[in-house]
PDB file of C-alpha atoms in Angstrom:
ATOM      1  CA  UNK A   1      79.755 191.177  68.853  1.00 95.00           C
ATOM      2  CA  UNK A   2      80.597 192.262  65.422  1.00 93.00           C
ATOM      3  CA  UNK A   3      77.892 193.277  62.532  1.00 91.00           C
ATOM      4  CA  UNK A   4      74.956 195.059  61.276  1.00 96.00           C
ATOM      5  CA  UNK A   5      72.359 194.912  58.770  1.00 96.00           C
ATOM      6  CA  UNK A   6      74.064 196.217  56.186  1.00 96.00           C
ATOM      7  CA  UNK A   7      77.433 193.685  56.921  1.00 96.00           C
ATOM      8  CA  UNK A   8      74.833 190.929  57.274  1.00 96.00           C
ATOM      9  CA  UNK A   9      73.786 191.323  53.737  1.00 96.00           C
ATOM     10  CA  UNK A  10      76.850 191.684  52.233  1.00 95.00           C
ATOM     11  CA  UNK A  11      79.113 189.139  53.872  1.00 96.00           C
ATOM     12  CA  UNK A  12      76.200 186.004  53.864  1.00 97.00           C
ATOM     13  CA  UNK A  13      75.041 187.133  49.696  1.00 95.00           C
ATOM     14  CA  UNK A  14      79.284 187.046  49.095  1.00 96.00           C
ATOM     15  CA  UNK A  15      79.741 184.349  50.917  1.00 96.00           C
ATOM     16  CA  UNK A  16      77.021 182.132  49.599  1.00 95.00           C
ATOM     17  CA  UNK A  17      78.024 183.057  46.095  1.00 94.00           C
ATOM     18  CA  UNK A  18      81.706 182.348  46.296  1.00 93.00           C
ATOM     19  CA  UNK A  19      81.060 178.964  48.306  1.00 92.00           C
ATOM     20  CA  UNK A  20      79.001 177.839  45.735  1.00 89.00           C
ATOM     21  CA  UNK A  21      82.045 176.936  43.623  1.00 86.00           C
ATOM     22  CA  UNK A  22      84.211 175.873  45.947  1.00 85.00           C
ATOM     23  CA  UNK A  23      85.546 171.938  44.875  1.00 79.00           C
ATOM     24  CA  UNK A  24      84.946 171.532  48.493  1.00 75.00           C
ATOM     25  CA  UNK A  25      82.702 169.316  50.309  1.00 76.00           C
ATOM     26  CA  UNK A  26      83.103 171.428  53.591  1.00 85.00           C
ATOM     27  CA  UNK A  27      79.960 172.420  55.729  1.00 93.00           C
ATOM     28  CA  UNK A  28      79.874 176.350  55.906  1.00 96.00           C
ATOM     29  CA  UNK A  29      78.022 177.525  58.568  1.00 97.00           C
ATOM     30  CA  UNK A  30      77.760 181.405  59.709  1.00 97.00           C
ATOM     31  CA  UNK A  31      77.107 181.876  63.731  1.00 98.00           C
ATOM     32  CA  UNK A  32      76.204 185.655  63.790  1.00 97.00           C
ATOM     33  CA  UNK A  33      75.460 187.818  66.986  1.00 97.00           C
ATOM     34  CA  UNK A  34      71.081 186.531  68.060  1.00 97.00           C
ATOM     35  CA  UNK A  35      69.486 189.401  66.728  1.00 97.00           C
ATOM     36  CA  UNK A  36      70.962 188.754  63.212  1.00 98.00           C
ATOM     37  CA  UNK A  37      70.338 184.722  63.195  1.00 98.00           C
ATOM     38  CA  UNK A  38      67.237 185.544  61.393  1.00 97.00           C
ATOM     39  CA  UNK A  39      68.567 187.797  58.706  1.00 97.00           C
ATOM     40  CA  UNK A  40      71.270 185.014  58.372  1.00 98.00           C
ATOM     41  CA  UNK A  41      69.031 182.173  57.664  1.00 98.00           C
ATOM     42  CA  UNK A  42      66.897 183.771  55.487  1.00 97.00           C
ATOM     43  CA  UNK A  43      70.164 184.372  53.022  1.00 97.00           C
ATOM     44  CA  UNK A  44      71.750 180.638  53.316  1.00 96.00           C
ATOM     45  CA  UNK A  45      70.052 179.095  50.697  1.00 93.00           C
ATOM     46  CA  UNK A  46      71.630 175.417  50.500  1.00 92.00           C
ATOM     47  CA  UNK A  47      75.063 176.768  50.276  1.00 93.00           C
ATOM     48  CA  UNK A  48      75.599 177.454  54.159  1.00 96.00           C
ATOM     49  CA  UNK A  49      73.847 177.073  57.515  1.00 97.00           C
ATOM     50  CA  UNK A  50      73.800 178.839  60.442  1.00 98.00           C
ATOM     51  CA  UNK A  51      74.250 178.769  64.174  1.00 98.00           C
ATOM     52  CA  UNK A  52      73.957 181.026  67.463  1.00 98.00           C
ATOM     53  CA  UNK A  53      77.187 182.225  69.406  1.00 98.00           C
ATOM     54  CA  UNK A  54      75.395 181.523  72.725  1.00 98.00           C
ATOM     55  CA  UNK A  55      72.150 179.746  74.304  1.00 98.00           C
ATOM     56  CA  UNK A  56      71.190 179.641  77.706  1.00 98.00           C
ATOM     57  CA  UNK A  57      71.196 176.558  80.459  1.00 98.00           C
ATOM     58  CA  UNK A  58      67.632 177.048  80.999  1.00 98.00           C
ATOM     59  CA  UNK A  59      64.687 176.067  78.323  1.00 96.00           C
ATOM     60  CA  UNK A  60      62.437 178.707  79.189  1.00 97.00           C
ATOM     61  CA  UNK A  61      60.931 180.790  81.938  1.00 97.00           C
ATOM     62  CA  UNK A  62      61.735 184.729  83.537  1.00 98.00           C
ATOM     63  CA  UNK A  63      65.535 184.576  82.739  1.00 98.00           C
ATOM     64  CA  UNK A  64      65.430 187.970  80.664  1.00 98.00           C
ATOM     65  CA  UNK A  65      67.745 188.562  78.109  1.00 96.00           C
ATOM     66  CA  UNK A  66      68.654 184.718  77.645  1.00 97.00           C
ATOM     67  CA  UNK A  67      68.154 182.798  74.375  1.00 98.00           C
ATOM     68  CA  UNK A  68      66.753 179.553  74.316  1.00 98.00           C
ATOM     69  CA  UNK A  69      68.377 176.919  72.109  1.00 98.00           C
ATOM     70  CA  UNK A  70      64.459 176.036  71.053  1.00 98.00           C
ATOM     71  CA  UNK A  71      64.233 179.738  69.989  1.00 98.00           C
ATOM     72  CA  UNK A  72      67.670 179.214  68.232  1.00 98.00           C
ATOM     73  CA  UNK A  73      66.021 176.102  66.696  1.00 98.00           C
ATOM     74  CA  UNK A  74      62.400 178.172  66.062  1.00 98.00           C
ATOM     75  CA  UNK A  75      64.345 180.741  63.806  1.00 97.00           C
ATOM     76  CA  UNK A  76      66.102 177.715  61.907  1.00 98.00           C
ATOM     77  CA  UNK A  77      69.810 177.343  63.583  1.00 98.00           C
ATOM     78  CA  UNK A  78      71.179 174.202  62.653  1.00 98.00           C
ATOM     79  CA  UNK A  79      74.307 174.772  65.359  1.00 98.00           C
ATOM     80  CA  UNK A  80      75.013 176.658  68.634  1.00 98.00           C
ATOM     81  CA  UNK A  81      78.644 177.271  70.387  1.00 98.00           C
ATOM     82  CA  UNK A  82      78.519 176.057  74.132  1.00 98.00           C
ATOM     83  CA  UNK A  83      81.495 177.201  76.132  1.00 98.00           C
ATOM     84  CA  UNK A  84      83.006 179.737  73.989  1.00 97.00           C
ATOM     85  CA  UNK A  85      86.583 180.765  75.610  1.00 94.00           C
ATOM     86  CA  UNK A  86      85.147 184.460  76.387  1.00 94.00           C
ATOM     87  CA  UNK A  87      82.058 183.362  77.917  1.00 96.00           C
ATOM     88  CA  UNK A  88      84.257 181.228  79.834  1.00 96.00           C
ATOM     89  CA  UNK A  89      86.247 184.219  80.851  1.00 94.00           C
ATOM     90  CA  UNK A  90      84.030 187.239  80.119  1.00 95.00           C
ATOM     91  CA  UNK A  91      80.964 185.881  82.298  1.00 97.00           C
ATOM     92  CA  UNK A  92      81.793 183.370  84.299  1.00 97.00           C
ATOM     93  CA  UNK A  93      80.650 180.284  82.341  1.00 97.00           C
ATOM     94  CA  UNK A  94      81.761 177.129  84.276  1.00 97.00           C
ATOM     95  CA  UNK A  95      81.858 173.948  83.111  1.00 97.00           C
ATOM     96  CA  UNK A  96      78.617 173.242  84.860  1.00 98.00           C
ATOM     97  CA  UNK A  97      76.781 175.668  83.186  1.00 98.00           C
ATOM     98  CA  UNK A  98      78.619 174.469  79.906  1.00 98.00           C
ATOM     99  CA  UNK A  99      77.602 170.736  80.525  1.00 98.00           C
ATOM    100  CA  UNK A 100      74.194 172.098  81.536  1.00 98.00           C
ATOM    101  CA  UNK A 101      73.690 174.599  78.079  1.00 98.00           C
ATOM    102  CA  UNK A 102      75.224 170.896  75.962  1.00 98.00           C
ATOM    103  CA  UNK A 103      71.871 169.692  77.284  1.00 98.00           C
ATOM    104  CA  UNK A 104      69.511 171.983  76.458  1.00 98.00           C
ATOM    105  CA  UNK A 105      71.181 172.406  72.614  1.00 98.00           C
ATOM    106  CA  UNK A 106      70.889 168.441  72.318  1.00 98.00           C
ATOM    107  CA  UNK A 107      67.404 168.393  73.562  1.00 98.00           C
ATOM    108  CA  UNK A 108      65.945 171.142  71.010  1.00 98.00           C
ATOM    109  CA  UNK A 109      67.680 169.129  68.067  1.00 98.00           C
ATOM    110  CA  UNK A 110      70.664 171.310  67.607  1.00 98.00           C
ATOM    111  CA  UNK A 111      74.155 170.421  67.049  1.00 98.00           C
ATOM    112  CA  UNK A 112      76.664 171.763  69.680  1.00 98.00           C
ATOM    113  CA  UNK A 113      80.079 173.062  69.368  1.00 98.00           C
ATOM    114  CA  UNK A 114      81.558 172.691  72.365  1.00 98.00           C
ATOM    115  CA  UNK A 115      84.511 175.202  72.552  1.00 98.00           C
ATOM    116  CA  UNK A 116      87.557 174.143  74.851  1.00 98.00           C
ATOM    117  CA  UNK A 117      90.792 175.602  75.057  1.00 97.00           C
ATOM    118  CA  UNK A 118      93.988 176.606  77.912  1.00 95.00           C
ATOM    119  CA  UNK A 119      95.062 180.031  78.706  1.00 91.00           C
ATOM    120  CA  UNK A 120      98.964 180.658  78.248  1.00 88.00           C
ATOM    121  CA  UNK A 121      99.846 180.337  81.994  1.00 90.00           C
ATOM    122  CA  UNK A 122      98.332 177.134  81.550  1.00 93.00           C
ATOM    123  CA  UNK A 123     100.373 176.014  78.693  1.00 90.00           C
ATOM    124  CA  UNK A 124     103.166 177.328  79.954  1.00 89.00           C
ATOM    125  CA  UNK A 125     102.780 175.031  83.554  1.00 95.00           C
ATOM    126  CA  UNK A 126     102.679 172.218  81.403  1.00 94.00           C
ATOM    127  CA  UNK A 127      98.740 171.602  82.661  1.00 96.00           C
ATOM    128  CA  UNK A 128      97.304 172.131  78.929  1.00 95.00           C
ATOM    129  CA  UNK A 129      96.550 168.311  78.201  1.00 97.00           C
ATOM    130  CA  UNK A 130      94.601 168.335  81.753  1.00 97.00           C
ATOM    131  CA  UNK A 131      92.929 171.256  81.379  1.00 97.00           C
ATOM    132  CA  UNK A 132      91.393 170.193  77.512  1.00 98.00           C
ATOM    133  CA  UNK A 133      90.612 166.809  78.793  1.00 98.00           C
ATOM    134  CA  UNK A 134      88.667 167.656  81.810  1.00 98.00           C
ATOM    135  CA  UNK A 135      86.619 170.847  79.994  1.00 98.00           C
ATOM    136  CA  UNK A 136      85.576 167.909  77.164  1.00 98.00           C
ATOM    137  CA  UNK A 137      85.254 165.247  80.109  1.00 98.00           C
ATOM    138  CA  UNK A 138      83.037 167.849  81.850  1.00 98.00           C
ATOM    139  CA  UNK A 139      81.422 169.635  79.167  1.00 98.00           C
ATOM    140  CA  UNK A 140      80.336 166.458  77.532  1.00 98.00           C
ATOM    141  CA  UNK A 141      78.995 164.262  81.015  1.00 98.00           C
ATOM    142  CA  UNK A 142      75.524 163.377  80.436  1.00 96.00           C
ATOM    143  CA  UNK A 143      76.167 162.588  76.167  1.00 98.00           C
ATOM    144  CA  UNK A 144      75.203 159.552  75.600  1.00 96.00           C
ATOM    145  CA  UNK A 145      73.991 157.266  72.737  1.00 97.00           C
ATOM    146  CA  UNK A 146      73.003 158.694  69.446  1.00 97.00           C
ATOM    147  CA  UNK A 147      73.561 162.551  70.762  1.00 98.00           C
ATOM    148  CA  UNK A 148      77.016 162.174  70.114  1.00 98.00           C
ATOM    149  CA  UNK A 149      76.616 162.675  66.389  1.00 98.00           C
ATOM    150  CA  UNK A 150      75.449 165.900  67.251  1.00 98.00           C
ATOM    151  CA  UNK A 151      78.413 167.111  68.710  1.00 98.00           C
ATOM    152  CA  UNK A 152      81.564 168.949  67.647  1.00 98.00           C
ATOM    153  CA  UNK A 153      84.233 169.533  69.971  1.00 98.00           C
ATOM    154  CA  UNK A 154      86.673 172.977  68.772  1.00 98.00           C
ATOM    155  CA  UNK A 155      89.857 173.181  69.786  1.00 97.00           C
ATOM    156  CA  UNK A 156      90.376 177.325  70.751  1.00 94.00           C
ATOM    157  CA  UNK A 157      93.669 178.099  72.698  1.00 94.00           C
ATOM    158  CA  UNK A 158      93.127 181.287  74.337  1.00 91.00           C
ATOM    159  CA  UNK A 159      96.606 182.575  73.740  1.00 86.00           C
ATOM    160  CA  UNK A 160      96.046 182.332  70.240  1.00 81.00           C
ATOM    161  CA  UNK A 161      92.316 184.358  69.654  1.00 76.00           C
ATOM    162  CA  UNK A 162      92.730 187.781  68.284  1.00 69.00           C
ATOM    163  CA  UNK A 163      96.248 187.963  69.106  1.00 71.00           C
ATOM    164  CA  UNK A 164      97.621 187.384  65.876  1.00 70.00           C
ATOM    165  CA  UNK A 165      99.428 183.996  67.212  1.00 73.00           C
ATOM    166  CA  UNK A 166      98.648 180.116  66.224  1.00 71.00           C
ATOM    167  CA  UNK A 167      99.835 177.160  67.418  1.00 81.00           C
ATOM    168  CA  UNK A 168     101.735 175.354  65.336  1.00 90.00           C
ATOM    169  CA  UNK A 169      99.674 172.846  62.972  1.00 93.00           C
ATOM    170  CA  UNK A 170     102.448 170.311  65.083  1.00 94.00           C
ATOM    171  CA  UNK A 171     100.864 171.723  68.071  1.00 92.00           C
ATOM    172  CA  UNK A 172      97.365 171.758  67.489  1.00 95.00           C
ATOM    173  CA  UNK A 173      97.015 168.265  65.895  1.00 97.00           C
ATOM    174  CA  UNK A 174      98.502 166.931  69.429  1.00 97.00           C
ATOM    175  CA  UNK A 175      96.096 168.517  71.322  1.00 97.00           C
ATOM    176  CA  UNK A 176      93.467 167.386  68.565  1.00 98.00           C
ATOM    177  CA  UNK A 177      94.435 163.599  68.984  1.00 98.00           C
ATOM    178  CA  UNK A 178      94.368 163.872  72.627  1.00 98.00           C
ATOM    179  CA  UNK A 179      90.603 165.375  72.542  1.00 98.00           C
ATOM    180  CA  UNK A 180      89.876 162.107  70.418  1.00 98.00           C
ATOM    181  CA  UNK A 181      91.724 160.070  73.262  1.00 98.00           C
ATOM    182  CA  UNK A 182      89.425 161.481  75.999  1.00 98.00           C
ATOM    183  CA  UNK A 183      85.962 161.247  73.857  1.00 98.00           C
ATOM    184  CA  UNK A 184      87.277 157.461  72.926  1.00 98.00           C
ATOM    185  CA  UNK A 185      87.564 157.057  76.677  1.00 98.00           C
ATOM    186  CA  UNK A 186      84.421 158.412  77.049  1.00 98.00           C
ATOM    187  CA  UNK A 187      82.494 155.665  74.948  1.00 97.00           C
ATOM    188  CA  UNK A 188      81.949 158.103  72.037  1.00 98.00           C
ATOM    189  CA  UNK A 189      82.561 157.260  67.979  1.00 98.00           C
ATOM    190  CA  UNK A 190      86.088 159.847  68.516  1.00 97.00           C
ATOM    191  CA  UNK A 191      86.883 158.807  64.551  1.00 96.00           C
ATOM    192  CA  UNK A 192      83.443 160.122  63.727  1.00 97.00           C
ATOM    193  CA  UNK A 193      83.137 163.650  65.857  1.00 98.00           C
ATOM    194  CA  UNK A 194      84.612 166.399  64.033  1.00 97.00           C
ATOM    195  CA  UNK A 195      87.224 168.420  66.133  1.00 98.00           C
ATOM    196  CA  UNK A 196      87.634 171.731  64.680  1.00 98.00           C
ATOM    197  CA  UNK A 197      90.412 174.644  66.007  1.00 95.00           C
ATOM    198  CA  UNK A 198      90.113 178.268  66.154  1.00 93.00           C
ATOM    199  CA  UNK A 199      92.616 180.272  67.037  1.00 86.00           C
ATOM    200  CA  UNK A 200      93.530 183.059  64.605  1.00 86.00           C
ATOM    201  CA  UNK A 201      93.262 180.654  61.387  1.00 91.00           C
ATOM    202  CA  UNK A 202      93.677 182.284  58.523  1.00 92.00           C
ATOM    203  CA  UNK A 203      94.044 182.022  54.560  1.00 92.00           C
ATOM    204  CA  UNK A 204      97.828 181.435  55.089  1.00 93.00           C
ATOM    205  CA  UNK A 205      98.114 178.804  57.669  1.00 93.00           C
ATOM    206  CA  UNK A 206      94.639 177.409  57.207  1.00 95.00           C
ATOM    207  CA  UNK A 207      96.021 174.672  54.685  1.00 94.00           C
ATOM    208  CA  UNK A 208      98.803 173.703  56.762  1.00 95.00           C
ATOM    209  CA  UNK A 209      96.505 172.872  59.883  1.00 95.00           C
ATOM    210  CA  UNK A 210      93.554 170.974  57.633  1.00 95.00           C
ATOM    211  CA  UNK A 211      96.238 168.943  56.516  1.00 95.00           C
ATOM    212  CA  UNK A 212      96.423 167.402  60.098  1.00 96.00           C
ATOM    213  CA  UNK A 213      95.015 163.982  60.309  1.00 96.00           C
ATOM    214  CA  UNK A 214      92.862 164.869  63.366  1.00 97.00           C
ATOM    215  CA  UNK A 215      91.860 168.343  62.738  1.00 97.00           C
ATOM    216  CA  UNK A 216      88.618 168.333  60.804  1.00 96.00           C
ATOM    217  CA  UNK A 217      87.954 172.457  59.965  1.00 96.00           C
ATOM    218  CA  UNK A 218      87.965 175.497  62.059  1.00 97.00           C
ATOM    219  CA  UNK A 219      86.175 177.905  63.780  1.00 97.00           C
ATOM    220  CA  UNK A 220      86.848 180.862  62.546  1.00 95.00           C
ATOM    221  CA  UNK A 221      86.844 184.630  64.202  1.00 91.00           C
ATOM    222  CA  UNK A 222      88.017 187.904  62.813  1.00 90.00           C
ATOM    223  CA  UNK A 223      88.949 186.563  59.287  1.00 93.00           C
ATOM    224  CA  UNK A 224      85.150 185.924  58.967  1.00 94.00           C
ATOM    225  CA  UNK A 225      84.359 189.342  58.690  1.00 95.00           C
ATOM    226  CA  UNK A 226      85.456 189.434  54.935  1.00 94.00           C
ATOM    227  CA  UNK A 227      84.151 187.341  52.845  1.00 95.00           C
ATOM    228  CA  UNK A 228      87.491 187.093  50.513  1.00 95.00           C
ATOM    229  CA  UNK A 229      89.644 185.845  53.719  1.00 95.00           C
ATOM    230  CA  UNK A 230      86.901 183.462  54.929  1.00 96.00           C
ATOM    231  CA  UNK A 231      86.377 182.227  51.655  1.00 95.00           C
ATOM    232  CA  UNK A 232      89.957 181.838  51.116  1.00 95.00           C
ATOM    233  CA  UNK A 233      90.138 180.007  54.080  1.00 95.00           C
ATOM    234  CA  UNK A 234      87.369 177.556  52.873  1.00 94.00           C
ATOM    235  CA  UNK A 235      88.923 176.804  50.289  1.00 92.00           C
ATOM    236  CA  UNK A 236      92.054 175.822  52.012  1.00 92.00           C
ATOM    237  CA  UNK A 237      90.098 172.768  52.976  1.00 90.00           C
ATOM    238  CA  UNK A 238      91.127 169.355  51.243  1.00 83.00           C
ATOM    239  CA  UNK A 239      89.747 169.000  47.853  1.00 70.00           C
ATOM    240  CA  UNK A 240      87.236 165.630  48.339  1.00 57.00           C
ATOM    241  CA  UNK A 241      87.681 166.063  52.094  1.00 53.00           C
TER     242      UNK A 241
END
């Protein structure tokens, strides 16, 4: 819930510009707070894309203050994040209401990010593995078929957002290839569905974890808010990649 007219126009015209020449085949895409996903898509150009934070379980009907994923689509989101670790937290989001907000993003043509991640008392029991596996297992229930190429799975341990810490690239690239063993288990093309992490990547360790085999971007947070760190980050991405 960072932003403002002002930050929208200079962060997406810097952005743009600077991604432009990147020797990067990367998909950028810029997920800003609803009432700015306009203002945002109107300065992409071809260079990026963009995507809503949040959409609701429901299509449509007397749920005020909920966005629709078809709205999302209307205003010309190519992407919406399902499950983010602080709506999870924040407001209650189970995995129900996750699985049930995948469907609704797949149905209006979207792609969805489904966001899974452990706390640090989780990690620290040694139940991180089981917790990952059953938010994808559950979060991802009724995909099926062709939807699955419109689905991203990221990687976001909650120990690591905002607090200045990262798992290790070690770290996160086991907990990548065990997201592809679960979505291979689940019938889905796991070689083929990018897994992205978030969890304070930045311009200095953002090389290190692209470098993993099974970790295929990232979802960024605070560094985002500058263009020159988000860029930089960007650009950490494997030439030809």
């Amino acid at each position: 819930m960072n932003g403002s007219k002002d930050l929208v126009q200079q962060l997406v015209g810097q952005v743009r510009e600077q991604v432009a020449s990147l020797d990067v085949r990367a998909e950028v895409v810029i997920i800003p707070p609803a009432l700015y996903v306009d203002s945002v898509v109107a300065l992409c150009g071809s260079e990026l894309v963009a995507g809503v934070q949040n959409v609701s379980q429901w299509q449509s009907g007397a749920y005020t203050g909920e966005v629709s994923s078809d709205m999302a689509k209307d205003l010309g989101c190519q992407y919406a994040l399902v499950g983010h670790s602080e709506r999870r937290q924040l407001f209650g989001e189970s995995d129900d209401v996750v699985a049930r907000k995948i469907e609704q993003v797949l149905a209006s043509g979207l792609t969805a990010v489904l966001c899974v991640g452990e706390t640090l008392g989780e990690r620290e029991a040694g139940s991180a593995e089981r917790v990952v596996a059953n938010q994808v297992r559950q979060g991802l229930a009724s995909v099926a078929g062709e939807q699955w190429s419109n689905i991203v799975v990221a990687y976001e341990p909650v120990w690591a957002i905002g607090t200045g810490k990262t798992a290790t690239a070690e770290d996160a690239q086991a907990m990548h290839a065990d997201i592809r063993r679960v979505l291979a288990e689940m019938g889905a093309p796991s070689e083929t569905i990018s897994v992205l992490y978030g969890g304070s990547v930045k311009a200095d360790n953002a090389a290190a974890l692209f470098a993993e085999p099974d970790i295929d971007g990232g979802l960024i947070g605070g560094a985002s808010l500058k263009a020159e760190d988000f860029v930089s980050i960007c650009r950490a991405f494997p030439v030809g990649a």
